[in-house]
Amino acid sequence: MQKCFRDRMLDFFYPPRCPVCDRVLAAGTEGICERCSIHVEYIREPKCCCCGKPLSDEEEFCSDCRGKSHSFLQGNALMLYDSLMQESIARFKYSGRREYGRVYAQELYRRYGAWIRRVGAQMLIPVPVHRSRRRKRGYNQAEIIAQHLSGYTGIAMRNDMIVREKATLPQKELSAAERLKNLEGAFCAGRGREVLNQLPECVIIIDDIYTTGSTLEACSKVLRGIGIDRIYFLCVCIGKGC
Ligand SMILES: [Zn+2]
Ligand SMILES: [Zn+2]
């Protein structure tokens, strides 16, 4: 992929690293290094027709999506959230490795670029973090991925469609029921809706991890509430379905 001036500047300040093993890549190479690409588990069929979780049998839906309706239509993820990717995402989120965002976006584009065009997405919307967390971390990891993906696809990215009102507890420490409770009233519509002349009909929400889907569901609900009908999502990592 041809690098723009902004990407070349980023290379200078944040030398490209393999996001899986964190090693600085040799000049002229990019993405996930050869060694790691053997170990990373990319999501393949069979997978849940709704949330995209990998399944061991040829089932249509995973147990989370069976008989349940979501506010989003469908979603896809790139890799399995295994121990390798847990470490990668942790460095991306908590150790300032924002440069991983470009690699994740590149990989998402390689794998799902055709799907993004097919669904007809008009806007990419990152899952927001609360302003206190953003201040502490310095960035929103989902927004970095969305920004790069916007560069690759030419689809606009907006970070003001949804606002995180409540500083919620980290979802990973909670059960499925607690996650839903934790997210109650956590998101609301942002000012993007007011400044836009026309709302998009179809959007893709971008996040780093999909586990039970409660965050994606809460964000989709807000977007449905303001009148966006077709909502999809893309995540870097996802858990295994059953
Ligand atoms: Zn590597
Ligand atoms: Zn599912």
mmCIF file with all atom_site columns, C-alpha atoms in Angstrom, residues 154-233:
data_model
loop_
_atom_site.group_PDB
_atom_site.id
_atom_site.type_symbol
_atom_site.label_atom_id
_atom_site.label_alt_id
_atom_site.label_comp_id
_atom_site.label_asym_id
_atom_site.label_entity_id
_atom_site.label_seq_id
_atom_site.pdbx_PDB_ins_code
_atom_site.Cartn_x
_atom_site.Cartn_y
_atom_site.Cartn_z
_atom_site.occupancy
_atom_site.B_iso_or_equiv
_atom_site.pdbx_formal_charge
_atom_site.auth_seq_id
_atom_site.auth_comp_id
_atom_site.auth_asym_id
_atom_site.auth_atom_id
_atom_site.pdbx_PDB_model_num
ATOM 1  C CA . GLY A 1 154 ? -12.272 6.967   1.545  1.00 0.00 ? 154 GLY A CA 1
ATOM 2  C CA . ILE A 1 155 ? -15.308 6.666   3.856  1.00 0.00 ? 155 ILE A CA 1
ATOM 3  C CA . ALA A 1 156 ? -15.686 9.516   6.341  1.00 0.00 ? 156 ALA A CA 1
ATOM 4  C CA . MET A 1 157 ? -14.932 8.878   10.013 1.00 0.00 ? 157 MET A CA 1
ATOM 5  C CA . ARG A 1 158 ? -16.894 10.779  12.656 1.00 0.00 ? 158 ARG A CA 1
ATOM 6  C CA . ASN A 1 159 ? -16.162 10.645  16.349 1.00 0.00 ? 159 ASN A CA 1
ATOM 7  C CA . ASP A 1 160 ? -19.047 12.902  17.387 1.00 0.00 ? 160 ASP A CA 1
ATOM 8  C CA . MET A 1 161 ? -22.028 10.686  16.589 1.00 0.00 ? 161 MET A CA 1
ATOM 9  C CA . ILE A 1 162 ? -21.940 8.859   19.939 1.00 0.00 ? 162 ILE A CA 1
ATOM 10 C CA . VAL A 1 163 ? -20.692 10.170  23.282 1.00 0.00 ? 163 VAL A CA 1
ATOM 11 C CA . ARG A 1 164 ? -19.664 8.086   26.276 1.00 0.00 ? 164 ARG A CA 1
ATOM 12 C CA . GLU A 1 165 ? -21.407 9.848   29.128 1.00 0.00 ? 165 GLU A CA 1
ATOM 13 C CA . LYS A 1 166 ? -20.543 7.516   31.947 1.00 0.00 ? 166 LYS A CA 1
ATOM 14 C CA . ALA A 1 167 ? -17.064 6.372   32.962 1.00 0.00 ? 167 ALA A CA 1
ATOM 15 C CA . THR A 1 168 ? -17.945 2.674   33.061 1.00 0.00 ? 168 THR A CA 1
ATOM 16 C CA . LEU A 1 169 ? -15.976 -0.105  34.741 1.00 0.00 ? 169 LEU A CA 1
ATOM 17 C CA . PRO A 1 170 ? -13.757 -2.152  32.432 1.00 0.00 ? 170 PRO A CA 1
ATOM 18 C CA . GLN A 1 171 ? -16.123 -4.660  30.805 1.00 0.00 ? 171 GLN A CA 1
ATOM 19 C CA . LYS A 1 172 ? -13.641 -7.514  30.927 1.00 0.00 ? 172 LYS A CA 1
ATOM 20 C CA . GLU A 1 173 ? -14.008 -7.861  34.694 1.00 0.00 ? 173 GLU A CA 1
ATOM 21 C CA . LEU A 1 174 ? -17.776 -8.297  34.556 1.00 0.00 ? 174 LEU A CA 1
ATOM 22 C CA . SER A 1 175 ? -20.274 -11.063 33.804 1.00 0.00 ? 175 SER A CA 1
ATOM 23 C CA . ALA A 1 176 ? -22.654 -10.741 30.839 1.00 0.00 ? 176 ALA A CA 1
ATOM 24 C CA . ALA A 1 177 ? -25.486 -9.455  33.059 1.00 0.00 ? 177 ALA A CA 1
ATOM 25 C CA . GLU A 1 178 ? -23.187 -7.014  34.857 1.00 0.00 ? 178 GLU A CA 1
ATOM 26 C CA . ARG A 1 179 ? -21.893 -5.760  31.502 1.00 0.00 ? 179 ARG A CA 1
ATOM 27 C CA . LEU A 1 180 ? -25.387 -4.773  30.409 1.00 0.00 ? 180 LEU A CA 1
ATOM 28 C CA . LYS A 1 181 ? -26.040 -3.010  33.721 1.00 0.00 ? 181 LYS A CA 1
ATOM 29 C CA . ASN A 1 182 ? -22.658 -1.294  33.561 1.00 0.00 ? 182 ASN A CA 1
ATOM 30 C CA . LEU A 1 183 ? -23.518 0.110   30.127 1.00 0.00 ? 183 LEU A CA 1
ATOM 31 C CA . GLU A 1 184 ? -26.998 1.377   31.012 1.00 0.00 ? 184 GLU A CA 1
ATOM 32 C CA . GLY A 1 185 ? -27.098 5.007   29.964 1.00 0.00 ? 185 GLY A CA 1
ATOM 33 C CA . ALA A 1 186 ? -23.384 4.919   29.172 1.00 0.00 ? 186 ALA A CA 1
ATOM 34 C CA . PHE A 1 187 ? -23.781 6.218   25.607 1.00 0.00 ? 187 PHE A CA 1
ATOM 35 C CA . CYS A 1 188 ? -25.860 8.989   24.098 1.00 0.00 ? 188 CYS A CA 1
ATOM 36 C CA . ALA A 1 189 ? -26.101 10.779  20.770 1.00 0.00 ? 189 ALA A CA 1
ATOM 37 C CA . GLY A 1 190 ? -23.362 13.325  20.110 1.00 0.00 ? 190 GLY A CA 1
ATOM 38 C CA . ARG A 1 191 ? -23.524 16.656  18.328 1.00 0.00 ? 191 ARG A CA 1
ATOM 39 C CA . GLY A 1 192 ? -22.651 15.051  14.967 1.00 0.00 ? 192 GLY A CA 1
ATOM 40 C CA . ARG A 1 193 ? -26.345 14.515  14.378 1.00 0.00 ? 193 ARG A CA 1
ATOM 41 C CA . GLU A 1 194 ? -27.012 18.270  14.665 1.00 0.00 ? 194 GLU A CA 1
ATOM 42 C CA . VAL A 1 195 ? -24.185 19.471  12.444 1.00 0.00 ? 195 VAL A CA 1
ATOM 43 C CA . LEU A 1 196 ? -24.800 17.022  9.602  1.00 0.00 ? 196 LEU A CA 1
ATOM 44 C CA . ASN A 1 197 ? -27.139 18.118  6.817  1.00 0.00 ? 197 ASN A CA 1
ATOM 45 C CA . GLN A 1 198 ? -28.090 14.555  6.149  1.00 0.00 ? 198 GLN A CA 1
ATOM 46 C CA . LEU A 1 199 ? -27.757 11.473  8.305  1.00 0.00 ? 199 LEU A CA 1
ATOM 47 C CA . PRO A 1 200 ? -26.041 8.489   6.704  1.00 0.00 ? 200 PRO A CA 1
ATOM 48 C CA . GLU A 1 201 ? -28.286 5.504   5.971  1.00 0.00 ? 201 GLU A CA 1
ATOM 49 C CA . CYS A 1 202 ? -25.586 2.951   6.594  1.00 0.00 ? 202 CYS A CA 1
ATOM 50 C CA . VAL A 1 203 ? -22.664 3.047   9.023  1.00 0.00 ? 203 VAL A CA 1
ATOM 51 C CA . ILE A 1 204 ? -19.997 0.722   10.392 1.00 0.00 ? 204 ILE A CA 1
ATOM 52 C CA . ILE A 1 205 ? -19.084 0.926   14.073 1.00 0.00 ? 205 ILE A CA 1
ATOM 53 C CA . ILE A 1 206 ? -15.401 0.248   14.748 1.00 0.00 ? 206 ILE A CA 1
ATOM 54 C CA . ASP A 1 207 ? -14.003 -1.283  17.934 1.00 0.00 ? 207 ASP A CA 1
ATOM 55 C CA . ASP A 1 208 ? -10.995 -3.284  19.104 1.00 0.00 ? 208 ASP A CA 1
ATOM 56 C CA . ILE A 1 209 ? -12.680 -6.254  20.793 1.00 0.00 ? 209 ILE A CA 1
ATOM 57 C CA . TYR A 1 210 ? -16.062 -7.948  20.615 1.00 0.00 ? 210 TYR A CA 1
ATOM 58 C CA . THR A 1 211 ? -16.882 -10.292 23.497 1.00 0.00 ? 211 THR A CA 1
ATOM 59 C CA . THR A 1 212 ? -20.539 -10.444 24.500 1.00 0.00 ? 212 THR A CA 1
ATOM 60 C CA . GLY A 1 213 ? -21.474 -7.649  22.113 1.00 0.00 ? 213 GLY A CA 1
ATOM 61 C CA . SER A 1 214 ? -23.070 -5.469  24.796 1.00 0.00 ? 214 SER A CA 1
ATOM 62 C CA . THR A 1 215 ? -20.958 -2.406  23.935 1.00 0.00 ? 215 THR A CA 1
ATOM 63 C CA . LEU A 1 216 ? -21.737 -2.718  20.224 1.00 0.00 ? 216 LEU A CA 1
ATOM 64 C CA . GLU A 1 217 ? -25.415 -3.204  21.033 1.00 0.00 ? 217 GLU A CA 1
ATOM 65 C CA . ALA A 1 218 ? -25.502 -0.104  23.270 1.00 0.00 ? 218 ALA A CA 1
ATOM 66 C CA . CYS A 1 219 ? -23.828 2.024   20.577 1.00 0.00 ? 219 CYS A CA 1
ATOM 67 C CA . SER A 1 220 ? -26.103 0.657   17.824 1.00 0.00 ? 220 SER A CA 1
ATOM 68 C CA . LYS A 1 221 ? -29.157 1.505   19.910 1.00 0.00 ? 221 LYS A CA 1
ATOM 69 C CA . VAL A 1 222 ? -28.063 5.138   20.143 1.00 0.00 ? 222 VAL A CA 1
ATOM 70 C CA . LEU A 1 223 ? -27.563 5.293   16.355 1.00 0.00 ? 223 LEU A CA 1
ATOM 71 C CA . ARG A 1 224 ? -30.915 3.617   15.693 1.00 0.00 ? 224 ARG A CA 1
ATOM 72 C CA . GLY A 1 225 ? -32.455 6.148   18.065 1.00 0.00 ? 225 GLY A CA 1
ATOM 73 C CA . ILE A 1 226 ? -31.304 9.064   15.918 1.00 0.00 ? 226 ILE A CA 1
ATOM 74 C CA . GLY A 1 227 ? -32.614 7.428   12.752 1.00 0.00 ? 227 GLY A CA 1
ATOM 75 C CA . ILE A 1 228 ? -29.741 5.432   11.260 1.00 0.00 ? 228 ILE A CA 1
ATOM 76 C CA . ASP A 1 229 ? -31.233 2.158   10.053 1.00 0.00 ? 229 ASP A CA 1
ATOM 77 C CA . ARG A 1 230 ? -28.416 0.036   8.731  1.00 0.00 ? 230 ARG A CA 1
ATOM 78 C CA . ILE A 1 231 ? -25.664 -0.518  11.247 1.00 0.00 ? 231 ILE A CA 1
ATOM 79 C CA . TYR A 1 232 ? -22.757 -2.930  10.866 1.00 0.00 ? 232 TYR A CA 1
ATOM 80 C CA . PHE A 1 233 ? -19.589 -3.354  12.890 1.00 0.00 ? 233 PHE A CA 1
#
